[in-house]
DNA sequence: GCTAACTTGTGAACGAATTCACAAGCCCCC
DNA sequence: GGGGGCTTGTGAATTCGTTCACAAGTTAGC
């Protein structure tokens, strides 16, 4: 298959959100143009994005909302449940662990780890915080798919190495550092400081 | 001035992080190649990024670490302190309000707002949560530069409209919705669900 | 002062992503 | 069953971002 741009995947994700919204409101069909308007893009962009994966619409009519919804879910890989672990039970780990939005989309938190004796053993809605030393052992048994990394920056690379060694192939990192991982492991980073600096730049450089 | 790509600004932000690290370790100069290696890019990319703003290096030698550091800070607009408010004192708002990393880079949280009577009046390290009804009044007096939006999705667009009306020109949004704002207001969104779906796609579509 | 070894800064070439533009297909109505 | 009005799907054109490649400048050593 042709390589798909990251931006395309992000937009599919966005379209899916609108489709679910439309589905709930009982709408039957939608045009590329309506989808584009919601997403702040163009109808050609929507059609091109979809065309990488097949042709799902009817000329003259548009797309069937439930069908397109199903197809995009399939493309993104949301047809199954994903097992997620959180490494680092700090403030941001807490927010994520208690967030309902992830489970709704099939991302289930199956374990939370920390290294601090003060945290280990405490419970957060139905999850007991585990000792990070159990990571390798648990992973071998429970086979999580995705790790969310929310440890301090200094510990991030070392923990990523352990996560990778334990066999996990996808990581969402919140530490504001550039991480190194082998090519078969996908690492995405959420860097809020960088976003704020983007705002600073925009405020500073307006004409 | 020529329009600067978003990707360029993000990389400048990244370079700055490395430069600060080098500065701390007392290094005097650095080449575009060293910077590139840390950032996972190429030396040509580094030089091109910088060239949009001037020429800061010495041929044959490289860049002076403290000077380049200073220049990038200036470009991004970090030469001053930014006043930030948080709208929505929930779980993610709490994590952000208590995060030290922002203040270190000049982003100071000057107020936190919520609509819930249970939250209003409570204190989070030196910040008392204020009633959202004070937003317009406070903003007129305190002139914050940036708003961080951490309210539930349903409330996000309405709150953005109020923030915009109050005169704030930059917003960092955490609600997983597509927001509409006038062109003179910069809105950046952090959408974690989208990142997780990117990982799901990567895991699903490997060869 | 001259040469060798480096490294920057930048047009030009390239490649990727977006937008254009239109033929092909579908529906509805007369 | 034919025409008009819509909307898709997709090559071609365009725009945007990255990489190449090299002249120009700097330092150090002799
Ligand atoms: N809090 C925020 O709003 C925020 C925003 C942006 C980025 N971040 C980043 O997210 C990360 C976590 O931030 P936080 O505010 O939650 O910090 P925190 O200090 O509240 O939490 C970090 C947790 O990680 C645990 N930990 C440390 N080393 C560990 C290890 N080796 N293995 C397992 N657990 C370990 C600590 O015990 C602590 O519980 C940091 O890298 C921070 O820079 C946080
Ligand atoms: N918690 C997470 O990890 C996480 C992750 C991704 C995205 N988000 C998004 O971030 C947003 C906040 O999430 P959260 O988990 O902190 O939710 P939360 O329910 O803990 O917090 C939301 C807060 O906003 C307040 N609020 C509601 N309406 C308001 C209004 N009109 N004005 C001011 N305050 C108002 C509520 O009283 C509450 O305190 C949501 O949009 C959520 O989808 C959260």
CSV table of C-alpha atoms and ligand atoms in Angstrom, one decimal, chain A residues 92-102 174, chain B residues 87-94 113-117 119 124 130-132 149-156 158-159 162 173-177 190-193, ligand 2:
chain,number,residue,atom,x,y,z
A,92,UNK,CA,-1.1,14.2,34.0
A,93,UNK,CA,-1.2,10.4,34.3
A,94,UNK,CA,-4.1,10.9,36.7
A,95,UNK,CA,-6.0,13.1,34.3
A,96,UNK,CA,-5.6,10.6,31.5
A,97,UNK,CA,-6.4,7.5,33.6
A,98,UNK,CA,-9.7,9.0,34.8
A,99,UNK,CA,-10.7,10.4,31.4
A,100,UNK,CA,-13.7,8.7,30.0
A,101,UNK,CA,-13.2,9.8,26.4
A,102,UNK,CA,-10.6,7.2,25.6
A,174,UNK,CA,4.0,13.6,27.2
B,87,UNK,CA,-10.8,28.1,31.7
B,88,UNK,CA,-12.2,24.9,33.2
B,89,UNK,CA,-10.8,23.7,36.5
B,90,UNK,CA,-11.2,20.0,35.9
B,91,UNK,CA,-8.7,17.2,35.9
B,92,UNK,CA,-6.7,18.4,33.0
B,93,UNK,CA,-6.9,22.0,34.0
B,94,UNK,CA,-5.6,21.0,37.4
B,113,UNK,CA,-12.0,29.9,36.1
B,114,UNK,CA,-14.8,27.4,36.5
B,115,UNK,CA,-18.6,27.5,36.5
B,116,UNK,CA,-19.2,25.0,39.2
B,117,UNK,CA,-20.1,26.4,42.6
B,119,UNK,CA,-15.0,24.5,42.5
B,124,UNK,CA,-4.7,25.4,43.9
B,130,UNK,CA,-12.7,32.2,40.1
B,131,UNK,CA,-16.2,32.3,38.9
B,132,UNK,CA,-16.4,32.2,35.1
B,149,UNK,CA,-9.5,26.0,27.3
B,150,UNK,CA,-10.2,22.8,29.4
B,151,UNK,CA,-13.9,22.7,29.6
B,152,UNK,CA,-16.1,19.8,28.4
B,153,UNK,CA,-16.6,19.6,24.6
B,154,UNK,CA,-20.2,20.8,24.7
B,155,UNK,CA,-19.1,24.1,26.3
B,156,UNK,CA,-16.0,24.7,24.3
B,158,UNK,CA,-19.4,28.9,23.6
B,159,UNK,CA,-16.5,29.6,26.0
B,162,UNK,CA,-16.6,34.6,25.2
B,173,UNK,CA,-7.8,24.1,23.3
B,174,UNK,CA,-8.0,20.6,24.9
B,175,UNK,CA,-11.5,19.8,24.0
B,176,UNK,CA,-11.8,17.3,21.1
B,177,UNK,CA,-13.9,19.5,18.9
B,190,UNK,CA,-4.1,19.4,21.6
B,191,UNK,CA,-6.2,16.4,20.6
B,192,UNK,CA,-5.0,13.3,22.4
B,193,UNK,CA,-7.7,11.0,21.0
E,2,LIG,N1,-8.7,14.5,31.3
E,2,LIG,C1,-8.1,14.2,30.2
E,2,LIG,O1,-7.1,13.4,30.3
E,2,LIG,C2,-8.4,14.7,28.9
E,2,LIG,C3,-7.8,14.2,27.8
E,2,LIG,C4,-8.1,14.7,26.6
E,2,LIG,C5,-9.0,15.7,26.4
E,2,LIG,N2,-9.7,16.2,27.5
E,2,LIG,C6,-10.6,17.2,27.3
E,2,LIG,O2,-10.4,18.3,28.1
E,2,LIG,C7,-11.6,18.9,28.6
E,2,LIG,C8,-11.6,18.8,30.1
E,2,LIG,O3,-11.5,17.5,30.5
E,2,LIG,P1,-11.4,17.1,32.1
E,2,LIG,O4,-11.1,15.7,32.1
E,2,LIG,O5,-10.6,18.1,32.8
E,2,LIG,O6,-12.9,17.3,32.5
E,2,LIG,P2,-13.5,17.7,33.9
E,2,LIG,O7,-15.0,17.4,33.8
E,2,LIG,O8,-12.7,17.2,34.9
E,2,LIG,O9,-13.4,19.3,33.9
E,2,LIG,C9,-14.1,20.2,33.2
E,2,LIG,C10,-14.3,21.4,34.1
E,2,LIG,O10,-14.9,22.5,33.4
E,2,LIG,C11,-15.9,23.1,34.2
E,2,LIG,N3,-16.9,23.8,33.3
E,2,LIG,C12,-17.9,23.2,32.7
E,2,LIG,N4,-18.5,24.2,31.9
E,2,LIG,C13,-17.8,25.3,32.1
E,2,LIG,C14,-18.0,26.7,31.7
E,2,LIG,N5,-18.9,27.0,30.8
E,2,LIG,N6,-17.1,27.6,32.1
E,2,LIG,C15,-16.1,27.2,32.9
E,2,LIG,N7,-15.9,26.0,33.4
E,2,LIG,C16,-16.8,25.1,33.0
E,2,LIG,C17,-16.5,22.0,35.0
E,2,LIG,O11,-17.1,22.5,36.2
E,2,LIG,C18,-15.2,21.1,35.3
E,2,LIG,O12,-14.6,21.6,36.5
E,2,LIG,C19,-12.7,18.1,27.9
E,2,LIG,O13,-13.1,18.7,26.8
E,2,LIG,C20,-12.0,16.8,27.6
E,2,LIG,O14,-12.6,16.1,26.5
E,2,LIG,C21,-9.4,15.7,28.8
